[in-house]
Structure formats: structure tokens, C-alpha cells
Amino acid sequence: MTKLGFIEIVQKIVLRLSIYYSLFIMLAWWFEWNGVITLISETATMKFNTALCFALVGGAIFYRRKKVLSNVYGVLVVLIGAYTCLEWYISLPSIDTLIVHDHLSAQFQGRMSIFTATNFIGLGSAILISQNVKAKWRWAAQLFLLVVFVTSLLVLISFLLNSPLGKSISYIDTLSFETSLLFLLQTVIIFSLSEKIGIAKVFLGELEGSVVFRKMVIPVVFIPVILSYVFILLIRKHELSTSEVLVLYTVIISTVGLVTALILAYLLNVNNLKKNELIEKVDTSHLELKTYKDALDQIAMVILVDKQGIVQEVNQKFTEITGVYEEDALNNYLVKLLPSGKDDKRFFTPEWTEKYSDRIWEGERANVTRSGRKIWTQNFIIPFKNKENETHQYLIIKQDITRRKEIEIEQQEDYIKKLEQKNKELEQFTYIASHDLQEPLRTVTGLVNLLKKKYSSNFDEMGLKSMDFMTQATARMKDLIKALLDYSRIGTSLTLEKVNLNDLLSQLSNDLQQLLTENKAKLIVHDLPTLSCYKTNVSLVFQNLISNSVKFRKEGVDPVIEISARKLKNEWEFTVQDNGIGIKPEHSKKIFTIFQRLHLNNEYEGTGIGLAHCEKIVNLHRGRIWVENNGEPGSCFKFTLSTLTHLYEKES
């Protein structure tokens, strides 16, 4: 529990006790519990009106946040106190026994003393002033409280020392102990709840003087009271004479004062030592921060902006790089001093500040200086918070990375040029190699056909079979070379077209009608989108997947191929599902490798390049292709085509 929390709990307990005690005394008067009323004193008792006023003061404090109700209670207290004072000097209709009859007093029945009435006027006025007057005038309420506090303390000390002051100060001779105690307690509560201004600032403040004062209150107030009580007791028992008591009292008070001064000096010395240590730490931290700042100023631009992005402060490096002096930069939007482009508007908007109120934004920006020079900067935008934990400023650190960025761009451009050159060389090599390979194949095929036509009678069965093997081998080799040529041509001389894929699949179904009919295959095409793509290549993807579904069908089961599509964020996802033999999970990646086959030639014909074609075409469209195990029989191929055509149109 914190110190403030403990004080609040004590305040609430004391306030409730004062209210409950006042209500209890009112009930005692109502039911004539004489023993309760005269429990502490038979002559000076708390009157019914006095208890009522204490209850009203307690209510005004308790409901201080409900201003109207608190003011009503305060006004009632002032009115009762003022009317009672007038009753002492002017003949007025009595309110003293308006509710209950005072059968214990011989005269002025039920009337509170002038002291009590004036104190209630002071308490009520203090409540009204603190609730309704500007803060700079609330010191007047504290003066009222101070007067009530001093007079209440006077009566309490008189009671504790058993030395009544009624003979010397006649107007307090009817005061009760409990009345003075409640005045004291309620005064302290109101005082502690008041703002820390005026006298309260000295008592309740957190400055060194206020702290020391609170530590010295107990010895300064209570030690003289205790000494007075002891010495009065000794005088009454004739143990010491008055002159001896005065000497002893003077010596002890002087000693206590000296000890108090020593304690005060010690406390101040301790505080000064702590303060000096703290100052030394602050100076060290300040020096470290200055070193860090100087180092940062040497390598980066440092800009302080408010929540709207308006410049509050810049360093010398900012001027060196941008050519903008600090006086020209202040109170201007940073995005106008160092524009980056269209997305400047997204910075320092309410949405952006809410998103980056607790974290750092980091990124590279291409800025344009006042002279028109383009610079690249590495940026860090750091939020600064105030005492209310609200982001009110941003510190921007911009490091000039122009040279590094230029080197990166040069390297990228050089890499792209080399890559383009290698691709051209590879395409040329593939084309030449494939073309040169076809010529000897045609020669071999021609010779084999010539031998079979003119000299077949000279060959036995083994020789004829060997020539058939040669014919089949050269045919397969021819297919491989053609597939290799087709693979190398994918991605060349392409033009984006707006393609209705429903029409494309309808045309493809007609082209594959003989294949589908011969194998009793059923092609189901759901609603497909219209999108920009490379029409011929996309058609080849669907053709290869449909052909594979027919080729790798289950024995004795008619093939069923189902094609569907769904829209994702920036792409379309297509699904080709069949009921064929399927693909084992361990083969799901290597099937897209060129010339990769999972079956022997005598089991399933093919070159092993069809899926490699598909992957290359899908990659051209910034998409992906994969096999998915969805629990259904057969194979489920999925691929995506991006709708962000600008990403690959430029490349093509």
C-alpha cells in the first residue's frame, strides 16, 4: 500500500467515525440517554444542535464531489452557527430546543456556546470557499480552518492538563471535550483534502522543508504538553515549587529544542548528501547523453516533430545534407521539406499515430532535397510520451545511405543485365542444341525406314525387332527435344490478354474431345473468372493437367476431372481434381522437376516435362503450383495466378 493510499483510508475512517458519533449523540438526546450525554462531563455536554452541525459538516465532506449537495450542507451549518450567535446577543425565537428538549441545562437550554457557533461558521465557510471560489483565493478557507484548529487545540490541552481556562477565557467554559476533539478531527480532514496551496502547501507539499516540518510536528507539539502535565502534577502534590518547575521546564525545553535542531540538521545533511549524489549521477548521465547526441549528430540527421509532423527542432547534419537551415525548417511540415512521393500522406495521420504510438517505425525512403538532389535515407521514427503517457512528439533519425543505395542499384542492374545475357545464351544454346540434335535423328530415322523398306527380307526376326526399337527410341528422343524447345520458349514474346477462362476451357475441351471420348473421361468445369494473363501458356497449364488426369487414371474406372476457382486477396486459386491413381506425399515436390518421372515408359508414356512447363508458366504469373492431399481419391493440383499484372507485365 502506498503512503497516499494509507492516508486516504485513515481520512475515510476518521470521517465516518465523526459522523457516526454525531448521529449517536443526536439519538441519545432524542431518547434521553442521560448517561451517554454526560459520560465525559456533567457540565459541558455536546448539544443536539452541535451534533447535528457535526453531522452536516461530515456530510458536506463526504459528498464533496456532489457540489450542490455539499453546498447545501455547508450553508445549513453557517446559518445554524450564525443564528445561534445572534441568539446570544439579540432576543430571537429559539431554535435550540426546536427538535429535542434540553432537561440537563439550567439556563440557555439546548444552546451551543458562542465558541462552538463561531467554529461552525468557520468550518461551513471553509467548505463553501473551497467548493466555489477560484484556487488562488482558497487560502482564505485555510485561515478559517487554522483558527478553528488552534482554538480546539487550546481546549483539548486545557482538558488534558486538567487546568480549565473558563475563569480567564469565559466564552469556552461550556465546551465539551468531545466537541473540541470533533472540531480538531474535521478541521484536519478538510485541510488535508484541500489543494496544496497557501498554508496547505507548506504542510502537505513534497518539498524538503515540508517533509522536515511533518517529521518535527510530533516532538514540537506533544513534548511540551507531556512536560506540562508532569510538572502540574508535581506542583499539585507539592513535590516541586513553581520556580523549580520553571527552571526545569526551561532546561528540558531548551535541551529538546537543541536535540530537535540537531536532528533537523542531521536530516538536512542526509538529504543534501543524497541530493549531491543525485546531482552527480544526473551530471554523469547528462554527459553520457551529450556524448551520444554528439556522436549521433555526426552520422545522422535528427529531427523532432509534433504529432502532425511539424518540425520543432533539427540538428546541424540536417542543414548540411538538405541545405535547409533550422530557422527555415521550424514550424514546417517535414514531408514538404523532404518529400518522398505519394505515400507521404500516410505519415502522421490519426490512424498512423495510433498504430505507432508504442513502437518504432523503420524503413528506407527516397527523399528529394530543396536543390532537387535525390537522397536515400534509413529512417527511424521514435515516439516520445508526456507525463500522461500520451504520445506528443516523434524523434526522427535519418541516416544518409545514398552511396550504399547507389551501389546496390548498380549491382542489381549489373546482375539483371548478366542474368538477361545468360538467359539469352541459354535459350540460344537450347535452341541450337535441340535443332542440331534433330538433324541426326532425322538421318537415323530415314536410314532405319530405308532399311526396313528395301532390305527387310535380309533381316531375321531379331534384326527387324531391333529396327523397331530404334524407331521407337528416335521417336521418344524427338519428343524430348520438342518438349525441351517448348520449355525454352515459354516466357518469350508474350502479350497479356483479357481472357474469359470459361471460354478458354470450352475451346480446350473441344481440342481434347478425342482424348476424352476414347478414355470415357468426364470434364466438369465450374464458373471461372475473367482475368489478364498469357492466354496460350495458361491454356497449356490446363491442357497438361487434364492430359495427366486422363493418362494416370485408375484401371477400370472412368476418369472424372473437376476444375474450379476461388478468389483470394491478390490472386485466383485454381483446383484440378481427378479420381486417378494419385501421387504419394513424398513425391509432391520432385514431380515439378524437368524430366522427372515416377513410372517406367512401358507403364505410362511421356517425357516428364509437362509439370515443369506448368510450374514455369505459373511462375511467370507470379503464382505457385502444388499438389494437395485433401483426403479425396486421386490427385488434387492447385495453382494461383496473381491479379497484380503490373508485377510481371514489366518483366515480360
XYZ file of C-alpha atoms in Angstrom:
652
model
C 0.000 0.000 0.000
C 1.317 3.465 -0.908
C 1.628 6.352 1.522
C -1.169 8.267 -0.207
C -3.415 5.205 -0.123
C -2.873 4.810 3.634
C -3.695 8.495 4.255
C -6.926 8.192 2.230
C -8.014 5.159 4.270
C -7.329 6.998 7.568
C -9.287 10.026 6.303
C -12.314 7.873 5.443
C -12.240 6.039 8.799
C -11.965 9.257 10.864
C -14.690 10.951 8.795
C -17.102 8.051 9.243
C -16.393 7.851 12.997
C -17.126 11.577 13.432
C -20.419 11.229 11.528
C -21.447 8.088 13.432
C -20.604 9.682 16.806
C -22.632 12.805 15.949
C -25.639 10.691 14.959
C -25.223 8.641 18.151
C -25.326 11.802 20.335
C -28.424 13.003 18.459
C -30.123 9.672 19.231
C -29.060 9.982 22.894
C -30.794 13.378 23.143
C -33.870 12.054 21.344
C -34.249 9.027 23.617
C -32.943 10.899 26.712
C -29.962 8.640 27.364
C -28.591 10.934 30.058
C -25.748 8.601 30.974
C -24.391 8.755 27.416
C -24.749 12.549 27.155
C -22.890 13.214 30.466
C -20.413 10.340 30.100
C -17.336 12.575 29.827
C -18.539 15.773 31.546
C -21.677 16.611 33.519
C -21.380 20.367 32.960
C -20.060 20.766 29.403
C -22.095 18.471 27.134
C -22.433 18.243 23.357
C -25.834 19.744 22.478
C -28.228 18.266 19.922
C -27.690 21.195 17.512
C -23.925 20.768 17.896
C -24.153 17.077 16.954
C -26.444 17.993 14.046
C -23.914 20.525 12.714
C -21.065 17.984 13.022
C -23.169 15.506 11.009
C -23.843 18.188 8.360
C -20.124 19.065 8.140
C -19.311 15.356 7.775
C -21.945 15.051 5.022
C -20.519 18.081 3.197
C -17.047 16.494 3.251
C -18.317 13.019 2.312
C -20.344 14.323 -0.663
C -17.780 16.935 -1.753
C -17.834 15.613 -5.350
C -21.594 16.305 -5.467
C -21.145 20.060 -5.372
C -24.804 21.100 -4.941
C -25.453 18.717 -2.025
C -22.172 19.661 -0.337
C -23.026 23.365 -0.670
C -26.471 22.808 0.884
C -24.878 21.135 3.931
C -22.298 23.927 4.212
C -24.936 26.687 4.035
C -27.044 24.967 6.738
C -24.022 24.804 9.064
C -23.238 28.518 8.552
C -26.891 29.511 9.069
C -27.274 27.483 12.299
C -23.982 28.860 13.660
C -24.830 32.472 12.722
C -28.364 32.292 14.117
C -27.066 30.839 17.399
C -24.531 33.681 17.726
C -27.327 36.218 17.226
C -29.390 34.430 19.891
C -26.653 35.224 22.448
C -26.958 38.973 21.828
C -30.437 39.575 20.357
C -33.810 38.329 21.514
C -34.840 35.915 18.729
C -37.170 32.898 18.521
C -35.109 29.989 19.872
C -34.049 27.099 17.644
C -32.129 25.435 20.484
C -34.979 23.132 21.562
C -36.780 23.000 18.242
C -36.261 19.234 17.877
C -35.433 17.945 21.376
C -35.764 19.371 24.920
C -32.627 20.005 26.997
C -33.511 18.842 30.516
C -29.875 18.842 31.719
C -29.060 22.576 31.478
C -30.339 25.124 33.990
C -30.146 28.046 31.551
C -29.808 28.514 27.779
C -31.214 25.035 27.315
C -30.024 23.279 24.129
C -27.898 26.239 23.017
C -24.355 25.656 21.827
C -21.675 28.037 23.099
C -20.534 31.104 21.156
C -17.186 29.359 20.623
C -18.934 26.336 19.111
C -21.196 28.501 16.929
C -18.305 30.622 15.601
C -16.280 27.497 14.889
C -19.166 26.078 12.844
C -19.362 29.349 10.922
C -15.633 28.902 10.199
C -15.997 25.249 9.105
C -19.036 25.940 6.913
C -17.362 28.970 5.321
C -14.196 26.942 4.623
C -16.273 24.258 2.855
C -18.167 26.829 0.740
C -14.999 28.734 -0.194
C -13.082 25.577 -1.184
C -16.034 24.401 -3.314
C -16.975 27.635 -5.090
C -14.020 30.041 -5.189
C -11.071 30.089 -7.617
C -7.965 28.247 -6.445
C -5.895 31.388 -5.842
C -8.424 32.615 -3.222
C -8.844 29.331 -1.369
C -6.153 30.295 1.133
C -8.971 32.202 2.929
C -10.640 28.857 3.715
C -7.363 27.660 5.228
C -7.307 30.698 7.551
C -10.759 29.754 8.880
C -9.543 26.187 9.408
C -6.388 27.389 11.178
C -8.435 29.480 13.659
C -10.760 26.543 14.420
C -7.758 24.222 14.796
C -5.922 26.496 17.269
C -8.961 27.162 19.468
C -9.900 23.456 19.503
C -6.335 22.516 20.425
C -6.437 25.098 23.230
C -9.496 23.454 24.814
C -8.105 19.923 24.407
C -4.786 20.828 26.058
C -6.673 22.583 28.869
C -8.731 19.429 29.403
C -5.703 17.105 29.268
C -3.777 19.252 31.770
C -6.851 19.493 33.989
C -6.382 23.249 34.010
C -9.701 24.856 32.928
C -9.477 28.213 31.193
C -13.092 29.217 31.860
C -12.096 31.743 34.509
C -9.707 33.555 32.174
C -11.461 32.941 28.850
C -15.104 32.832 29.811
C -16.614 32.059 26.417
C -15.212 28.487 26.344
C -16.384 27.452 29.786
C -19.273 25.410 28.323
C -17.170 23.487 25.779
C -17.100 19.695 25.964
C -14.058 17.549 25.316
C -15.716 15.574 22.513
C -16.857 18.797 20.792
C -13.304 20.129 20.668
C -11.987 16.739 19.504
C -14.502 16.551 16.633
C -13.667 20.143 15.628
C -9.993 19.187 15.543
C -10.550 15.993 13.520
C -12.899 17.547 10.943
C -10.582 20.538 10.545
C -7.628 18.234 9.829
C -9.697 16.223 7.304
C -10.857 19.334 5.387
C -7.319 20.725 5.494
C -5.762 17.505 4.153
C -8.308 17.365 1.313
C -7.666 20.948 0.208
C -5.373 21.797 -2.695
C -1.689 22.193 -1.991
C -1.757 25.984 -1.981
C -1.174 28.586 0.705
C -0.680 27.104 4.177
C -1.581 23.607 2.981
C 1.298 23.769 0.514
C 3.722 24.128 3.423
C 2.095 21.338 5.437
C 1.289 18.852 2.659
C 3.896 19.594 -0.018
C 6.678 17.251 -1.145
C 9.484 19.805 -0.923
C 12.287 19.263 1.581
C 11.014 21.902 4.031
C 7.517 20.382 4.124
C 8.889 16.883 4.708
C 11.094 18.071 7.603
C 8.190 20.045 9.082
C 5.961 16.948 9.186
C 8.727 14.989 10.908
C 9.105 17.671 13.613
C 5.383 18.173 14.369
C 5.112 15.378 16.948
C 8.085 16.377 19.176
C 7.282 20.109 18.942
C 3.586 19.701 19.884
C 3.448 16.714 22.227
C 6.651 17.034 24.287
C 5.645 20.412 25.831
C 2.153 19.034 26.607
C 3.594 15.958 28.327
C 6.101 18.056 30.308
C 3.371 20.486 31.366
C 1.184 17.618 32.546
C 4.033 16.104 34.607
C 5.074 19.416 36.172
C 1.494 20.468 37.049
C 1.055 17.076 38.723
C 4.272 17.609 40.736
C 3.176 21.108 41.802
C -0.212 19.846 42.970
C 1.474 17.127 45.015
C 3.846 19.750 46.439
C 6.865 17.823 45.172
C 8.288 20.923 43.438
C 7.775 24.650 43.745
C 6.640 26.827 40.861
C 10.091 28.404 40.488
C 11.766 24.985 40.391
C 9.281 23.801 37.759
C 10.007 26.870 35.629
C 13.757 26.214 35.792
C 13.367 22.519 34.956
C 10.848 23.271 32.223
C 13.220 25.810 30.669
C 16.192 23.414 30.788
C 14.255 20.481 29.345
C 12.595 22.556 26.618
C 15.995 24.046 25.698
C 17.517 20.564 25.590
C 14.631 19.245 23.499
C 14.975 22.252 21.201
C 18.710 21.593 20.854
C 18.159 17.889 20.134
C 15.420 18.792 17.675
C 17.773 21.223 15.941
C 20.479 18.512 15.800
C 18.013 16.013 14.345
C 16.869 18.637 11.867
C 20.487 19.361 10.893
C 21.189 15.630 10.518
C 18.124 15.134 8.318
C 19.082 18.111 6.173
C 22.665 16.814 5.858
C 21.410 13.373 4.818
C 19.110 14.970 2.261
C 21.954 17.150 0.975
C 24.227 14.125 0.597
C 21.517 12.297 -1.331
C 20.904 15.404 -3.397
C 24.632 15.740 -4.186
C 24.812 12.070 -5.185
C 21.757 12.525 -7.362
C 23.215 15.669 -8.933
C 26.444 13.782 -9.651
C 24.500 10.939 -11.276
C 22.446 13.420 -13.282
C 25.617 15.198 -14.428
C 27.165 11.855 -15.421
C 24.018 10.827 -17.279
C 23.849 14.242 -18.911
C 27.461 13.909 -20.067
C 26.777 10.428 -21.450
C 23.660 11.646 -23.241
C 25.600 14.599 -24.662
C 28.289 12.194 -25.901
C 25.636 10.002 -27.534
C 23.964 13.059 -29.064
C 27.253 14.408 -30.427
C 28.035 11.004 -31.934
C 24.541 10.766 -33.438
C 24.792 14.296 -34.829
C 27.970 13.283 -36.657
C 26.366 10.403 -38.564
C 22.649 11.178 -38.945
C 20.019 13.854 -39.340
C 17.963 14.252 -36.146
C 14.548 15.907 -36.387
C 11.981 16.461 -33.630
C 8.379 16.800 -34.861
C 4.988 17.044 -33.182
C 2.064 14.647 -33.715
C 1.172 16.375 -37.007
C 4.704 16.041 -38.398
C 5.571 19.740 -37.939
C 9.280 20.329 -37.295
C 10.185 21.503 -33.778
C 13.950 21.044 -33.872
C 16.707 19.881 -36.270
C 20.442 19.295 -35.917
C 23.353 20.651 -37.957
C 23.606 17.466 -40.038
C 20.095 18.133 -41.363
C 21.238 21.513 -42.680
C 24.434 20.050 -44.192
C 22.571 17.389 -46.185
C 19.339 19.184 -47.112
C 20.548 22.771 -47.340
C 17.632 23.876 -45.117
C 18.581 25.998 -42.102
C 16.925 25.409 -38.724
C 15.005 28.711 -38.735
C 13.546 27.823 -42.153
C 12.673 24.284 -41.066
C 10.877 25.146 -37.819
C 7.048 25.061 -37.885
C 7.013 23.483 -41.364
C 5.820 20.020 -42.305
C 8.765 17.637 -42.689
C 7.192 15.967 -45.749
C 7.276 19.350 -47.501
C 10.934 19.935 -46.638
C 11.960 16.397 -47.665
C 9.245 14.949 -49.918
C 9.337 11.256 -50.799
C 6.309 10.728 -53.024
C 2.621 9.961 -52.937
C 2.772 7.908 -49.734
C 3.948 10.943 -47.718
C 0.285 11.493 -46.848
C 0.081 8.269 -44.857
C 2.530 9.532 -42.210
C 1.341 11.334 -39.053
C -2.340 10.730 -39.780
C -4.551 9.829 -36.766
C -4.517 6.193 -37.880
C -0.716 6.173 -38.290
C -0.050 7.868 -34.929
C -2.378 5.414 -33.181
C -0.569 2.464 -34.783
C 2.929 3.748 -33.961
C 2.243 5.345 -30.554
C 4.072 2.496 -28.780
C 6.538 1.220 -31.368
C 9.250 2.455 -33.695
C 8.699 2.829 -37.434
C 11.680 1.799 -39.536
C 12.208 1.942 -43.278
C 14.164 3.273 -46.240
C 12.975 6.396 -48.061
C 13.994 8.190 -51.235
C 13.887 11.922 -50.419
C 14.293 14.978 -52.626
C 16.204 17.931 -51.158
C 15.416 21.604 -51.775
C 18.046 21.677 -54.545
C 16.350 18.760 -56.311
C 19.006 16.197 -55.382
C 17.692 12.701 -54.665
C 18.982 11.097 -51.475
C 18.272 7.752 -49.836
C 17.816 7.616 -46.054
C 17.448 4.882 -43.443
C 14.724 6.173 -41.102
C 13.717 5.515 -37.505
C 10.632 7.313 -36.116
C 10.569 7.042 -32.304
C 7.502 8.129 -30.260
C 8.007 10.398 -27.223
C 5.453 10.351 -24.381
C 4.454 13.013 -21.852
C 3.583 12.618 -18.148
C 0.081 11.427 -19.062
C 1.668 8.595 -21.133
C 0.355 10.166 -24.346
C 2.499 10.384 -27.481
C 3.066 14.089 -28.138
C 6.263 14.145 -30.239
C 8.348 11.955 -32.550
C 12.129 11.824 -32.830
C 13.181 11.062 -36.415
C 16.671 9.741 -37.131
C 17.571 9.813 -40.831
C 20.878 8.295 -41.886
C 22.130 9.131 -45.368
C 22.583 5.834 -47.256
C 22.640 7.335 -50.761
C 26.064 5.939 -51.702
C 25.218 2.462 -50.396
C 21.892 2.521 -52.241
C 23.524 3.651 -55.483
C 25.992 0.758 -55.230
C 23.120 -1.670 -54.542
C 21.161 -0.355 -57.535
C 24.254 -0.581 -59.746
C 24.862 -4.142 -58.568
C 21.224 -5.063 -59.157
C 21.225 -3.548 -62.632
C 24.500 -5.296 -63.430
C 23.116 -8.571 -62.073
C 19.939 -8.189 -64.138
C 21.960 -7.476 -67.277
C 24.150 -10.520 -66.681
C 21.103 -12.645 -65.933
C 19.373 -11.477 -69.101
C 22.535 -12.223 -71.084
C 22.819 -15.705 -69.541
C 19.153 -16.383 -70.274
C 19.620 -15.362 -73.888
C 22.715 -17.532 -74.157
C 20.881 -20.433 -72.519
C 17.874 -20.052 -74.819
C 20.162 -19.826 -77.826
C 22.146 -22.835 -76.670
C 18.969 -24.835 -76.047
C 17.558 -23.922 -79.428
C 20.792 -24.674 -81.307
C 21.396 -27.879 -79.378
C 17.844 -29.044 -79.975
C 17.973 -28.079 -83.652
C 21.346 -29.784 -84.179
C 20.103 -32.896 -82.393
C 17.059 -33.191 -84.636
C 19.139 -33.432 -87.818
C 20.990 -36.681 -86.912
C 17.717 -38.064 -85.544
C 16.025 -37.485 -88.879
C 19.003 -39.163 -90.594
C 18.813 -42.190 -88.303
C 15.039 -42.422 -88.738
C 15.381 -42.164 -92.531
C 18.047 -44.859 -92.673
C 16.025 -47.219 -90.468
C 12.933 -46.727 -92.627
C 15.021 -47.285 -95.781
C 16.485 -50.499 -94.387
C 13.041 -51.756 -93.392
C 11.608 -50.917 -96.793
C 14.322 -52.296 -99.099
C 16.240 -54.815 -97.054
C 13.746 -56.190 -94.560
C 13.890 -59.572 -96.272
C 17.579 -59.803 -95.421
C 16.922 -59.471 -91.666
C 15.805 -62.146 -89.329
C 13.188 -61.602 -86.628
C 15.742 -60.219 -84.156
C 17.021 -57.693 -86.705
C 13.509 -56.461 -87.508
C 12.716 -56.140 -83.812
C 15.922 -54.151 -83.292
C 14.917 -51.736 -86.053
C 11.521 -51.275 -84.365
C 13.317 -50.466 -81.109
C 15.480 -47.939 -82.948
C 12.387 -46.298 -84.474
C 10.675 -46.042 -81.065
C 13.820 -44.685 -79.401
C 14.320 -41.978 -82.026
C 10.619 -41.029 -81.740
C 10.962 -40.622 -77.975
C 14.130 -38.631 -78.463
C 12.311 -36.396 -80.939
C 9.508 -35.810 -78.413
C 12.033 -34.932 -75.713
C 13.807 -32.441 -77.969
C 10.486 -30.848 -78.953
C 9.460 -30.617 -75.288
C 12.812 -29.042 -74.449
C 12.339 -26.480 -77.205
C 8.839 -25.704 -75.966
C 10.154 -25.285 -72.415
C 12.858 -22.851 -73.536
C 10.311 -20.761 -75.484
C 7.979 -20.303 -72.501
C 8.098 -16.662 -71.398
C 9.243 -15.221 -74.742
C 7.219 -12.891 -76.968
C 4.275 -12.775 -74.580
C 1.325 -10.384 -74.562
C -1.161 -10.008 -71.731
C -4.770 -10.569 -72.744
C -8.115 -10.263 -71.022
C -9.182 -13.914 -71.078
C -12.520 -15.468 -70.155
C -11.332 -18.792 -68.733
C -14.775 -20.351 -69.208
C -14.425 -19.780 -72.973
C -10.801 -20.963 -72.880
C -11.755 -24.264 -71.159
C -14.653 -24.729 -73.576
C -12.266 -24.420 -76.531
C -9.716 -26.682 -74.843
C -12.426 -29.288 -74.198
C -13.204 -29.318 -77.922
C -9.498 -29.719 -78.769
C -9.203 -32.661 -76.345
C -12.542 -34.179 -77.303
C -10.989 -37.241 -78.970
C -8.759 -37.927 -75.926
C -11.695 -37.530 -73.529
C -14.046 -39.663 -75.629
C -11.576 -42.510 -76.173
C -10.941 -42.756 -72.428
C -14.598 -42.142 -71.409
C -13.386 -39.161 -69.355
C -15.791 -36.598 -67.872
C -14.634 -32.969 -67.588
C -16.549 -30.776 -65.095
C -15.760 -27.053 -65.234
C -17.234 -24.728 -62.602
C -17.594 -20.990 -63.069
C -14.170 -19.495 -63.796
C -13.100 -15.830 -63.772
C -12.036 -13.449 -66.491
C -8.526 -12.135 -65.895
C -5.454 -10.750 -67.620
C -2.941 -13.483 -68.415
C -0.833 -15.079 -71.134
C -3.599 -16.967 -72.891
C -1.621 -19.664 -74.744
C 0.526 -20.503 -71.732
C -2.419 -20.708 -69.308
C -4.210 -22.952 -71.799
C -1.115 -25.196 -71.821
C -1.264 -25.492 -67.992
C -4.878 -26.714 -68.075
C -4.094 -28.981 -71.050
C -1.166 -30.665 -69.291
C -3.120 -31.188 -66.061
C -6.175 -32.587 -67.894
C -3.982 -34.861 -70.040
C -2.170 -36.150 -66.939
C -5.505 -36.857 -65.224
C -6.579 -38.958 -68.201
C -3.191 -40.654 -68.539
C -2.849 -41.613 -64.864
C -6.373 -42.977 -64.467
C -7.277 -45.981 -62.333
C -7.714 -49.206 -64.204
C -11.395 -49.964 -64.727
C -12.533 -46.512 -63.537
C -13.732 -43.802 -65.923
C -11.741 -40.588 -65.341
C -13.575 -37.618 -63.780
C -11.763 -34.254 -63.847
C -13.206 -31.276 -61.943
C -11.895 -27.713 -62.353
C -12.845 -24.843 -60.022
C -11.536 -21.457 -58.826
C -11.799 -19.133 -55.828
C -10.754 -15.507 -55.294
C -8.082 -14.723 -52.709
C -6.685 -11.305 -51.784
C -4.497 -10.502 -54.809
C -4.771 -13.735 -56.755
C -7.041 -16.500 -58.035
C -6.587 -20.064 -56.812
C -7.455 -22.853 -59.278
C -8.084 -26.519 -58.409
C -7.849 -29.505 -60.760
C -9.181 -32.628 -59.002
C -9.292 -36.118 -60.548
C -10.075 -39.664 -59.415
C -6.902 -41.275 -60.762
C -4.058 -43.186 -59.131
C -2.909 -40.167 -57.110
C 0.573 -39.067 -56.024
C 2.350 -40.119 -52.861
C 3.176 -37.220 -50.487
C 6.923 -37.895 -50.689
C 6.805 -37.206 -54.453
C 4.764 -33.995 -54.213
C 7.731 -31.666 -54.856
C 10.032 -33.539 -57.206
C 7.285 -34.103 -59.826
C 7.802 -30.489 -60.986
C 11.488 -31.148 -61.798
C 12.206 -31.288 -65.517
C 12.420 -34.840 -66.977
C 11.323 -36.266 -63.614
C 9.222 -39.426 -63.995
C 7.612 -41.613 -61.332
C 6.762 -44.518 -63.674
C 8.502 -46.599 -66.338
C 7.984 -45.856 -70.035
C 6.210 -49.164 -70.587
C 3.724 -48.219 -67.824
C 2.897 -44.634 -68.811
C 4.189 -42.776 -71.856
C 5.548 -39.236 -71.596
C 8.616 -37.030 -71.451
C 8.427 -35.973 -67.800
C 8.429 -32.297 -68.686
C 4.721 -31.389 -68.640
C 4.546 -30.371 -64.968
C 7.811 -28.439 -65.337
C 6.035 -26.492 -68.108
C 3.158 -25.802 -65.732
C 5.440 -24.549 -62.955
C 7.338 -22.226 -65.271
C 4.114 -20.728 -66.671
C 2.597 -20.254 -63.213
C 5.811 -18.573 -62.018
C 5.542 -16.149 -64.940
C 2.186 -15.091 -63.493
C 3.725 -14.621 -60.006
C 1.855 -17.666 -58.757
C 2.509 -21.080 -57.163
C 1.629 -24.648 -58.060
C 1.475 -27.642 -55.744
C -0.164 -30.995 -55.051
C -2.517 -31.088 -52.094
C -3.643 -34.105 -50.107
C -7.271 -33.233 -49.399
C -8.419 -36.722 -48.431
C -10.180 -37.301 -51.765
C -9.167 -40.150 -54.127
C -6.881 -39.211 -57.000
C -4.720 -36.104 -57.396
C -5.562 -32.533 -56.445
C -3.413 -29.957 -58.236
C -3.706 -26.328 -57.162
C -2.111 -23.236 -58.655
C -2.513 -19.476 -58.310
C -2.387 -16.621 -60.815
C -1.720 -13.124 -59.483
C -4.120 -10.294 -60.311
C -1.278 -7.771 -59.833
C -0.368 -7.888 -63.503
C 1.989 -4.891 -63.226
C 4.402 -7.103 -61.284
C 5.093 -9.417 -64.211
C 3.977 -7.400 -67.251
C 7.090 -5.211 -66.915
C 9.340 -8.273 -66.661
C 7.829 -9.760 -69.823
